[in-house]
Amino acid sequence: MVPSRPHAPTTPARTARVDALIAVGVGVVVLAAVLFADPLLVGGALLGAGGVFLFRRQLFDWTTMLFVLTLVVMLVPIRRYALPIPVGFALEPYRVLILGLLIALAVRLIRRGASTMRPVLWGWPIAIFLWTMFFSIMVNAVSLTESGLIEGAFSNIIQLTFLLSVVVLVRQMLTTERITLLLLNAIVFAGAFVGLFAFVERATRRNVFLMLQHFLPLTVLRDDAESLRAGGNRAYASSQHPIALSVLFCLIIPLAIYLIRHSPWPKTSFSRTLVYVCAIGAMMLGMMAAVSRTGVVTLGVMFLFVLFLRPRLAGILASVAVPLVLLVGLLLPRLFESMVLSLFDIQGLIASQMTSIGMAGQGRLADLPDALAEFAARPFTGTGLASRVVVGDDANAQILDNQWLGTLLETGLVGVVGLIALFVWPIVVMVRFVVRSGAPQHRRDLVLAIATASAGYAVAMLFFDAFAFMQALLMLFLLYAVAAWAMTEGSSSWRPSAGAAGTVRVRAERAV
């Protein structure tokens, strides 16, 4: 064995040279600031750079960046803010952060080798999805080019690839069960924070998440969102739309239920239950402030999913939820009628989805005749990814509020296969793991929570343009990474079970 080369000692001369270079560099920057820029602005930048340098080991730790990424996704509204750096396009915080983490991951792989990569598990579903999207561009390249939409098509697939990279990034940053539990707690309490201030927004018409420029170095891209329902403003909070906000809460609530049983803090069962029930209550307040029936439907789908897999757990949840629902109906009758009772008025519900025919915001059912005719013309490959422009001066199509239908029209049946691979197949794999794996109970419960959230999201995609609202989509991909950790980390030590085939299946997929 060749002995490792000892590190060269740091001599006083080398230290002096480094200090001299730093001093000269700072002096040049300060001189340039005095002559060509605002000294106050540059001084603040130098102060910030100094702080980053001093705490570089803490700031640029993988675990720290995992929580920074999570909080940026949860608390900084997407398409609302950008960093104040003029580069010709908006430097949104989440984009800059993900790009920086991708570069850091690439450097780590170059230095340590690809063998250090932790199993992502969802490689094939991601690949199938992206290839079906790319296939729709290639098949429709001529028409997309002639209509001037080819650039938007490639931009769209790059954006989807960029968002999906979160699955890989987060999986590499999840190394221990402690970090995973801390991440789940961060998500849940951030969700409770958003839910609480969403309810405040409904009451006061002031969105605190659109005031971040007063506390952070951000520039506002737009803050003109407004939607009315049930006698007041619908809350946007940190999301792009009230529907997306309600779906975000639906993704997080199963995690809170999981933590009621498995979180190491608080220590006592009563205190732990109280803490997470309060968090769930805050998110439910936020969902009511969003006044979204999509959220109610998503919760209903998630309940049926749990009822099928864990009937006893579903019974406990129902026994707690029913009295709370009745209480909400008594205290907030107008919201309750708009969100829940209106779902049982079938004729009124159908009529509401047939309104504004011919206008940009016509109802979902009013979209179907023209959409089905368009599908019949190009059933297999569609008209091409990003060929349907629904906003702006170049708009050429209706807003469908249905990601499954929109993808069907743009990419045809081939693209729907990609959607199934990305949003349905992982649920099947997770259910197999829950039912047949020999993994510890807390791992199977975590995968069940994520599978429940994923099932709710897959159905919610029928009621909103999921790819246009990145916050909820990023949260789903983050949960995919957590599921990959739960299903693979330490799996070699799990005992075999009666359903050993499921365990073998998971281990075989670890190489993906």
mmCIF file of C-alpha atoms in Angstrom, residues 88-404:
data_model
loop_
_atom_site.group_PDB
_atom_site.id
_atom_site.type_symbol
_atom_site.label_atom_id
_atom_site.label_comp_id
_atom_site.label_asym_id
_atom_site.label_seq_id
_atom_site.Cartn_x
_atom_site.Cartn_y
_atom_site.Cartn_z
ATOM 1 C CA GLY A 88 -30.691 39.731 -18.535
ATOM 2 C CA PHE A 89 -33.114 37.292 -16.871
ATOM 3 C CA ALA A 90 -34.664 36.773 -13.452
ATOM 4 C CA LEU A 91 -32.369 35.030 -10.979
ATOM 5 C CA GLU A 92 -35.031 33.430 -8.835
ATOM 6 C CA PRO A 93 -33.648 32.196 -5.491
ATOM 7 C CA TYR A 94 -34.707 28.570 -5.929
ATOM 8 C CA ARG A 95 -33.050 28.393 -9.380
ATOM 9 C CA VAL A 96 -29.771 29.851 -8.141
ATOM 10 C CA LEU A 97 -29.729 27.527 -5.136
ATOM 11 C CA ILE A 98 -30.478 24.363 -7.140
ATOM 12 C CA LEU A 99 -27.884 25.285 -9.760
ATOM 13 C CA GLY A 100 -25.270 25.883 -7.081
ATOM 14 C CA LEU A 101 -26.036 22.529 -5.474
ATOM 15 C CA LEU A 102 -25.827 20.746 -8.835
ATOM 16 C CA ILE A 103 -22.393 22.266 -9.427
ATOM 17 C CA ALA A 104 -21.286 21.248 -5.924
ATOM 18 C CA LEU A 105 -22.561 17.704 -6.497
ATOM 19 C CA ALA A 106 -20.722 17.493 -9.828
ATOM 20 C CA VAL A 107 -17.491 18.610 -8.170
ATOM 21 C CA ARG A 108 -17.944 16.012 -5.437
ATOM 22 C CA LEU A 109 -18.521 13.256 -7.996
ATOM 23 C CA ILE A 110 -15.406 14.283 -9.923
ATOM 24 C CA ARG A 111 -13.323 14.197 -6.764
ATOM 25 C CA ARG A 112 -14.762 11.039 -5.193
ATOM 26 C CA GLY A 113 -16.194 9.097 -8.111
ATOM 27 C CA ALA A 114 -19.705 8.025 -9.116
ATOM 28 C CA SER A 115 -19.573 5.114 -6.655
ATOM 29 C CA THR A 116 -20.349 7.603 -3.875
ATOM 30 C CA MET A 117 -23.795 8.323 -5.356
ATOM 31 C CA ARG A 118 -26.632 7.130 -3.172
ATOM 32 C CA PRO A 119 -29.418 5.202 -4.951
ATOM 33 C CA VAL A 120 -32.123 7.510 -6.295
ATOM 34 C CA LEU A 121 -34.532 4.642 -7.065
ATOM 35 C CA TRP A 122 -36.632 6.634 -9.533
ATOM 36 C CA GLY A 123 -34.146 6.725 -12.396
ATOM 37 C CA TRP A 124 -36.259 4.828 -14.915
ATOM 38 C CA PRO A 125 -39.515 6.725 -14.249
ATOM 39 C CA ILE A 126 -37.672 10.038 -14.624
ATOM 40 C CA ALA A 127 -35.919 8.872 -17.795
ATOM 41 C CA ILE A 128 -39.150 7.586 -19.382
ATOM 42 C CA PHE A 129 -40.946 10.818 -18.583
ATOM 43 C CA LEU A 130 -38.228 13.038 -20.032
ATOM 44 C CA TRP A 131 -37.834 10.873 -23.139
ATOM 45 C CA THR A 132 -41.560 11.004 -23.894
ATOM 46 C CA MET A 133 -41.478 14.796 -23.570
ATOM 47 C CA PHE A 134 -38.418 14.980 -25.848
ATOM 48 C CA PHE A 135 -40.053 12.583 -28.326
ATOM 49 C CA SER A 136 -43.033 14.923 -28.679
ATOM 50 C CA ILE A 137 -40.661 17.778 -29.562
ATOM 51 C CA MET A 138 -38.799 15.731 -32.177
ATOM 52 C CA VAL A 139 -41.955 14.436 -33.855
ATOM 53 C CA ASN A 140 -43.460 17.933 -34.009
ATOM 54 C CA ALA A 141 -40.198 19.808 -34.650
ATOM 55 C CA VAL A 142 -41.304 21.187 -38.015
ATOM 56 C CA SER A 143 -44.622 22.608 -36.830
ATOM 57 C CA LEU A 144 -43.060 23.940 -33.629
ATOM 58 C CA THR A 145 -40.339 25.684 -35.624
ATOM 59 C CA GLU A 146 -42.777 27.190 -38.096
ATOM 60 C CA SER A 147 -44.925 28.570 -35.294
ATOM 61 C CA GLY A 148 -41.898 29.941 -33.422
ATOM 62 C CA LEU A 149 -42.469 27.685 -30.400
ATOM 63 C CA ILE A 150 -39.462 25.380 -30.685
ATOM 64 C CA GLU A 151 -37.374 27.489 -28.321
ATOM 65 C CA GLY A 152 -40.139 27.393 -25.708
ATOM 66 C CA ALA A 153 -40.382 23.609 -26.115
ATOM 67 C CA PHE A 154 -36.707 23.074 -25.357
ATOM 68 C CA SER A 155 -36.896 25.601 -22.531
ATOM 69 C CA ASN A 156 -39.798 23.632 -21.087
ATOM 70 C CA ILE A 157 -37.977 20.297 -21.099
ATOM 71 C CA ILE A 158 -34.865 21.904 -19.594
ATOM 72 C CA GLN A 159 -37.060 23.358 -16.844
ATOM 73 C CA LEU A 160 -38.614 19.956 -16.121
ATOM 74 C CA THR A 161 -35.177 18.319 -16.010
ATOM 75 C CA PHE A 162 -33.971 21.072 -13.682
ATOM 76 C CA LEU A 163 -36.895 20.535 -11.302
ATOM 77 C CA LEU A 164 -36.442 16.766 -11.349
ATOM 78 C CA SER A 165 -32.801 17.208 -10.354
ATOM 79 C CA VAL A 166 -34.140 17.968 -6.859
ATOM 80 C CA VAL A 167 -34.848 14.235 -6.454
ATOM 81 C CA VAL A 168 -31.173 13.453 -7.039
ATOM 82 C CA LEU A 169 -29.863 16.357 -4.951
ATOM 83 C CA VAL A 170 -32.007 15.733 -1.885
ATOM 84 C CA ARG A 171 -31.334 12.005 -1.965
ATOM 85 C CA GLN A 172 -27.578 12.658 -1.844
ATOM 86 C CA MET A 173 -28.033 14.983 1.131
ATOM 87 C CA LEU A 174 -30.061 12.467 3.152
ATOM 88 C CA THR A 175 -27.440 10.413 4.952
ATOM 89 C CA THR A 176 -28.922 9.542 8.340
ATOM 90 C CA GLU A 177 -32.289 9.005 9.951
ATOM 91 C CA ARG A 178 -31.717 12.027 12.194
ATOM 92 C CA ILE A 179 -31.297 14.334 9.192
ATOM 93 C CA THR A 180 -34.384 12.854 7.551
ATOM 94 C CA LEU A 181 -36.524 13.387 10.650
ATOM 95 C CA LEU A 182 -35.234 16.941 11.000
ATOM 96 C CA LEU A 183 -36.131 17.573 7.364
ATOM 97 C CA LEU A 184 -39.647 16.213 7.850
ATOM 98 C CA ASN A 185 -40.102 18.432 10.896
ATOM 99 C CA ALA A 186 -38.822 21.457 8.969
ATOM 100 C CA ILE A 187 -41.351 20.784 6.204
ATOM 101 C CA VAL A 188 -44.249 20.324 8.620
ATOM 102 C CA PHE A 189 -43.539 23.401 10.730
ATOM 103 C CA ALA A 190 -42.893 25.507 7.622
ATOM 104 C CA GLY A 191 -46.253 24.280 6.324
ATOM 105 C CA ALA A 192 -47.904 25.285 9.608
ATOM 106 C CA PHE A 193 -46.269 28.721 9.375
ATOM 107 C CA VAL A 194 -47.521 29.185 5.806
ATOM 108 C CA GLY A 195 -51.002 27.970 6.776
ATOM 109 C CA LEU A 196 -51.263 30.366 9.696
ATOM 110 C CA PHE A 197 -50.258 33.391 7.643
ATOM 111 C CA ALA A 198 -52.490 32.285 4.773
ATOM 112 C CA PHE A 199 -55.420 32.571 7.188
ATOM 113 C CA VAL A 200 -54.120 35.989 8.259
ATOM 114 C CA GLU A 201 -54.010 36.966 4.594
ATOM 115 C CA ARG A 202 -57.637 35.949 4.150
ATOM 116 C CA ALA A 203 -58.640 38.101 7.128
ATOM 117 C CA THR A 204 -56.447 41.151 6.491
ATOM 118 C CA ARG A 205 -55.806 41.001 2.709
ATOM 119 C CA ARG A 206 -52.065 41.356 3.425
ATOM 120 C CA ASN A 207 -49.714 38.646 2.220
ATOM 121 C CA VAL A 208 -46.596 38.659 4.400
ATOM 122 C CA PHE A 209 -44.770 36.523 1.830
ATOM 123 C CA LEU A 210 -44.972 39.419 -0.619
ATOM 124 C CA MET A 211 -43.098 41.636 1.839
ATOM 125 C CA LEU A 212 -39.839 39.682 1.845
ATOM 126 C CA GLN A 213 -38.058 42.414 -0.081
ATOM 127 C CA HIS A 214 -38.117 44.479 3.118
ATOM 128 C CA PHE A 215 -36.043 41.856 4.952
ATOM 129 C CA LEU A 216 -34.053 40.101 2.211
ATOM 130 C CA PRO A 217 -32.020 41.395 -0.758
ATOM 131 C CA LEU A 218 -34.711 40.554 -3.316
ATOM 132 C CA THR A 219 -36.458 42.449 -6.089
ATOM 133 C CA VAL A 220 -40.174 42.019 -6.761
ATOM 134 C CA LEU A 221 -41.109 40.569 -10.146
ATOM 135 C CA ARG A 222 -44.854 40.895 -9.662
ATOM 136 C CA ASP A 223 -47.324 41.147 -6.760
ATOM 137 C CA ASP A 224 -50.651 41.576 -8.517
ATOM 138 C CA ALA A 225 -52.287 38.239 -7.674
ATOM 139 C CA GLU A 226 -55.898 38.403 -6.537
ATOM 140 C CA SER A 227 -58.788 35.959 -6.523
ATOM 141 C CA LEU A 228 -62.196 36.239 -4.857
ATOM 142 C CA ARG A 229 -64.469 33.501 -3.530
ATOM 143 C CA ALA A 230 -66.865 32.976 -0.621
ATOM 144 C CA GLY A 231 -67.124 36.654 0.153
ATOM 145 C CA GLY A 232 -63.417 37.435 0.393
ATOM 146 C CA ASN A 233 -59.940 37.138 -1.004
ATOM 147 C CA ARG A 234 -58.498 33.692 -1.507
ATOM 148 C CA ALA A 235 -55.092 33.291 0.115
ATOM 149 C CA TYR A 236 -51.983 32.846 -2.015
ATOM 150 C CA ALA A 237 -49.405 32.891 0.816
ATOM 151 C CA SER A 238 -46.093 31.569 -0.587
ATOM 152 C CA SER A 239 -47.700 29.815 -3.567
ATOM 153 C CA GLN A 240 -48.471 30.946 -7.088
ATOM 154 C CA HIS A 241 -52.197 30.158 -6.811
ATOM 155 C CA PRO A 242 -54.717 29.174 -4.107
ATOM 156 C CA ILE A 243 -55.218 25.736 -5.681
ATOM 157 C CA ALA A 244 -51.480 25.090 -5.620
ATOM 158 C CA LEU A 245 -51.407 26.250 -1.985
ATOM 159 C CA SER A 246 -54.096 23.781 -0.975
ATOM 160 C CA VAL A 247 -52.295 20.942 -2.808
ATOM 161 C CA LEU A 248 -49.077 21.858 -0.978
ATOM 162 C CA PHE A 249 -50.841 21.407 2.379
ATOM 163 C CA CYS A 250 -52.225 18.068 1.208
ATOM 164 C CA LEU A 251 -48.677 16.879 0.474
ATOM 165 C CA ILE A 252 -47.460 17.838 3.951
ATOM 166 C CA ILE A 253 -50.336 16.664 6.173
ATOM 167 C CA PRO A 254 -49.464 12.921 5.835
ATOM 168 C CA LEU A 255 -45.940 13.734 7.053
ATOM 169 C CA ALA A 256 -47.374 15.397 10.166
ATOM 170 C CA ILE A 257 -49.529 12.332 10.847
ATOM 171 C CA TYR A 258 -46.436 10.139 10.488
ATOM 172 C CA LEU A 259 -44.494 12.316 12.931
ATOM 173 C CA ILE A 260 -47.247 12.015 15.558
ATOM 174 C CA ARG A 261 -46.102 8.442 16.026
ATOM 175 C CA HIS A 262 -42.450 8.452 14.995
ATOM 176 C CA SER A 263 -40.945 11.847 15.775
ATOM 177 C CA PRO A 264 -38.380 11.729 18.608
ATOM 178 C CA TRP A 265 -39.610 15.110 19.852
ATOM 179 C CA PRO A 266 -41.566 15.877 22.006
ATOM 180 C CA LYS A 267 -40.764 12.928 24.211
ATOM 181 C CA THR A 268 -44.248 12.196 25.580
ATOM 182 C CA SER A 269 -46.977 10.863 23.350
ATOM 183 C CA PHE A 270 -49.526 13.460 24.477
ATOM 184 C CA SER A 271 -47.222 16.433 23.858
ATOM 185 C CA ARG A 272 -46.129 15.048 20.504
ATOM 186 C CA THR A 273 -49.712 14.527 19.412
ATOM 187 C CA LEU A 274 -50.679 18.024 20.532
ATOM 188 C CA VAL A 275 -47.793 19.672 18.645
ATOM 189 C CA TYR A 276 -48.452 17.960 15.325
ATOM 190 C CA VAL A 277 -52.232 18.217 15.564
ATOM 191 C CA CYS A 278 -51.754 21.969 16.006
ATOM 192 C CA ALA A 279 -49.518 21.983 12.925
ATOM 193 C CA ILE A 280 -52.168 20.112 10.959
ATOM 194 C CA GLY A 281 -54.798 22.546 12.243
ATOM 195 C CA ALA A 282 -52.747 25.512 11.011
ATOM 196 C CA MET A 283 -52.451 23.916 7.566
ATOM 197 C CA MET A 284 -56.177 23.218 7.483
ATOM 198 C CA LEU A 285 -56.796 26.893 8.302
ATOM 199 C CA GLY A 286 -54.559 27.770 5.388
ATOM 200 C CA MET A 287 -56.466 25.425 3.118
ATOM 201 C CA MET A 288 -59.750 27.068 4.122
ATOM 202 C CA ALA A 289 -58.199 30.466 3.452
ATOM 203 C CA ALA A 290 -57.329 29.276 -0.056
ATOM 204 C CA VAL A 291 -61.016 28.335 -0.545
ATOM 205 C CA SER A 292 -60.129 25.477 -2.883
ATOM 206 C CA ARG A 293 -62.377 22.517 -3.535
ATOM 207 C CA THR A 294 -59.382 20.791 -5.136
ATOM 208 C CA GLY A 295 -57.816 20.507 -1.702
ATOM 209 C CA VAL A 296 -60.956 18.881 -0.297
ATOM 210 C CA VAL A 297 -61.095 16.388 -3.179
ATOM 211 C CA THR A 298 -57.398 15.615 -2.714
ATOM 212 C CA LEU A 299 -57.893 14.940 0.996
ATOM 213 C CA GLY A 300 -60.815 12.663 0.134
ATOM 214 C CA VAL A 301 -58.685 10.675 -2.307
ATOM 215 C CA MET A 302 -55.909 10.384 0.261
ATOM 216 C CA PHE A 303 -58.369 9.117 2.875
ATOM 217 C CA LEU A 304 -59.651 6.418 0.486
ATOM 218 C CA PHE A 305 -56.054 5.436 -0.265
ATOM 219 C CA VAL A 306 -55.322 4.971 3.447
ATOM 220 C CA LEU A 307 -58.652 3.189 3.924
ATOM 221 C CA PHE A 308 -57.590 0.625 1.314
ATOM 222 C CA LEU A 309 -54.127 0.024 2.807
ATOM 223 C CA ARG A 310 -54.654 0.687 6.528
ATOM 224 C CA PRO A 311 -58.367 0.527 7.416
ATOM 225 C CA ARG A 312 -57.704 0.863 11.144
ATOM 226 C CA LEU A 313 -55.679 4.043 10.663
ATOM 227 C CA ALA A 314 -58.374 5.419 8.363
ATOM 228 C CA GLY A 315 -60.972 4.758 11.067
ATOM 229 C CA ILE A 316 -58.929 6.666 13.650
ATOM 230 C CA LEU A 317 -58.461 9.594 11.273
ATOM 231 C CA ALA A 318 -62.172 9.659 10.455
ATOM 232 C CA SER A 319 -63.169 9.629 14.134
ATOM 233 C CA VAL A 320 -60.987 12.694 14.699
ATOM 234 C CA ALA A 321 -61.793 14.512 11.456
ATOM 235 C CA VAL A 322 -65.597 14.281 11.446
ATOM 236 C CA PRO A 323 -66.182 16.295 14.666
ATOM 237 C CA LEU A 324 -63.645 18.900 13.498
ATOM 238 C CA VAL A 325 -65.373 19.205 10.131
ATOM 239 C CA LEU A 326 -68.728 19.736 11.840
ATOM 240 C CA LEU A 327 -67.164 22.366 14.100
ATOM 241 C CA VAL A 328 -65.739 24.207 11.089
ATOM 242 C CA GLY A 329 -69.158 24.079 9.459
ATOM 243 C CA LEU A 330 -70.664 25.800 12.479
ATOM 244 C CA LEU A 331 -67.925 28.425 12.921
ATOM 245 C CA LEU A 332 -67.218 29.214 9.247
ATOM 246 C CA PRO A 333 -70.443 28.344 7.407
ATOM 247 C CA ARG A 334 -69.692 30.365 4.277
ATOM 248 C CA LEU A 335 -66.313 28.774 3.698
ATOM 249 C CA PHE A 336 -67.680 25.338 4.537
ATOM 250 C CA GLU A 337 -70.494 25.713 2.035
ATOM 251 C CA SER A 338 -68.164 26.889 -0.733
ATOM 252 C CA MET A 339 -65.531 24.203 -0.195
ATOM 253 C CA VAL A 340 -67.442 21.137 1.008
ATOM 254 C CA LEU A 341 -71.215 21.373 0.592
ATOM 255 C CA SER A 342 -70.923 22.626 -2.992
ATOM 256 C CA LEU A 343 -69.303 19.290 -3.913
ATOM 257 C CA PHE A 344 -72.571 17.518 -3.104
ATOM 258 C CA ASP A 345 -74.632 19.850 -5.278
ATOM 259 C CA ILE A 346 -74.017 17.906 -8.482
ATOM 260 C CA GLN A 347 -76.147 20.091 -10.753
ATOM 261 C CA GLY A 348 -74.630 23.290 -9.361
ATOM 262 C CA LEU A 349 -71.143 21.821 -9.642
ATOM 263 C CA ILE A 350 -71.651 20.891 -13.289
ATOM 264 C CA ALA A 351 -73.097 24.329 -14.018
ATOM 265 C CA SER A 352 -70.081 26.018 -12.408
ATOM 266 C CA GLN A 353 -67.771 24.070 -14.700
ATOM 267 C CA MET A 354 -69.706 25.114 -17.804
ATOM 268 C CA THR A 355 -69.485 28.872 -17.268
ATOM 269 C CA SER A 356 -67.812 31.584 -19.401
ATOM 270 C CA ILE A 357 -67.833 29.524 -22.588
ATOM 271 C CA GLY A 358 -65.525 31.060 -25.180
ATOM 272 C CA MET A 359 -63.573 33.107 -22.636
ATOM 273 C CA ALA A 360 -60.043 32.428 -21.411
ATOM 274 C CA GLY A 361 -61.299 31.246 -18.025
ATOM 275 C CA GLN A 362 -64.156 29.005 -19.143
ATOM 276 C CA GLY A 363 -65.085 26.058 -16.919
ATOM 277 C CA ARG A 364 -63.267 22.737 -17.011
ATOM 278 C CA LEU A 365 -66.212 20.855 -18.540
ATOM 279 C CA ALA A 366 -66.601 23.567 -21.168
ATOM 280 C CA ASP A 367 -63.022 22.799 -22.263
ATOM 281 C CA LEU A 368 -63.715 19.152 -23.038
ATOM 282 C CA PRO A 369 -65.453 19.226 -26.470
ATOM 283 C CA ASP A 370 -62.719 21.239 -28.199
ATOM 284 C CA ALA A 371 -60.000 19.378 -26.285
ATOM 285 C CA LEU A 372 -61.309 15.974 -27.357
ATOM 286 C CA ALA A 373 -61.567 17.132 -30.963
ATOM 287 C CA GLU A 374 -57.954 18.336 -30.806
ATOM 288 C CA PHE A 375 -56.875 15.018 -29.307
ATOM 289 C CA ALA A 376 -58.630 13.062 -32.056
ATOM 290 C CA ALA A 377 -56.598 14.935 -34.669
ATOM 291 C CA ARG A 378 -53.214 13.949 -33.102
ATOM 292 C CA PRO A 379 -53.886 11.119 -30.629
ATOM 293 C CA PHE A 380 -50.433 9.561 -30.313
ATOM 294 C CA THR A 381 -47.887 12.391 -30.406
ATOM 295 C CA GLY A 382 -49.973 15.516 -29.823
ATOM 296 C CA THR A 383 -48.977 18.952 -31.083
ATOM 297 C CA GLY A 384 -45.643 19.121 -29.257
ATOM 298 C CA LEU A 385 -44.476 20.031 -25.768
ATOM 299 C CA ALA A 386 -45.187 23.701 -24.926
ATOM 300 C CA SER A 387 -47.218 24.165 -28.121
ATOM 301 C CA ARG A 388 -50.212 25.348 -26.107
ATOM 302 C CA VAL A 389 -49.650 28.940 -24.962
ATOM 303 C CA VAL A 390 -52.369 29.995 -22.521
ATOM 304 C CA VAL A 391 -51.240 33.437 -21.319
ATOM 305 C CA GLY A 392 -49.729 36.545 -22.862
ATOM 306 C CA ASP A 393 -49.999 38.159 -26.269
ATOM 307 C CA ASP A 394 -49.106 34.885 -28.021
ATOM 308 C CA ALA A 395 -51.849 32.854 -26.318
ATOM 309 C CA ASN A 396 -53.312 30.233 -28.658
ATOM 310 C CA ALA A 397 -55.213 27.895 -26.317
ATOM 311 C CA GLN A 398 -57.561 27.733 -23.359
ATOM 312 C CA ILE A 399 -56.392 27.347 -19.762
ATOM 313 C CA LEU A 400 -57.445 23.762 -19.022
ATOM 314 C CA ASP A 401 -56.695 23.531 -15.278
ATOM 315 C CA ASN A 402 -55.981 19.863 -15.952
ATOM 316 C CA GLN A 403 -52.368 18.697 -16.313
ATOM 317 C CA TRP A 404 -53.350 15.253 -17.546
#
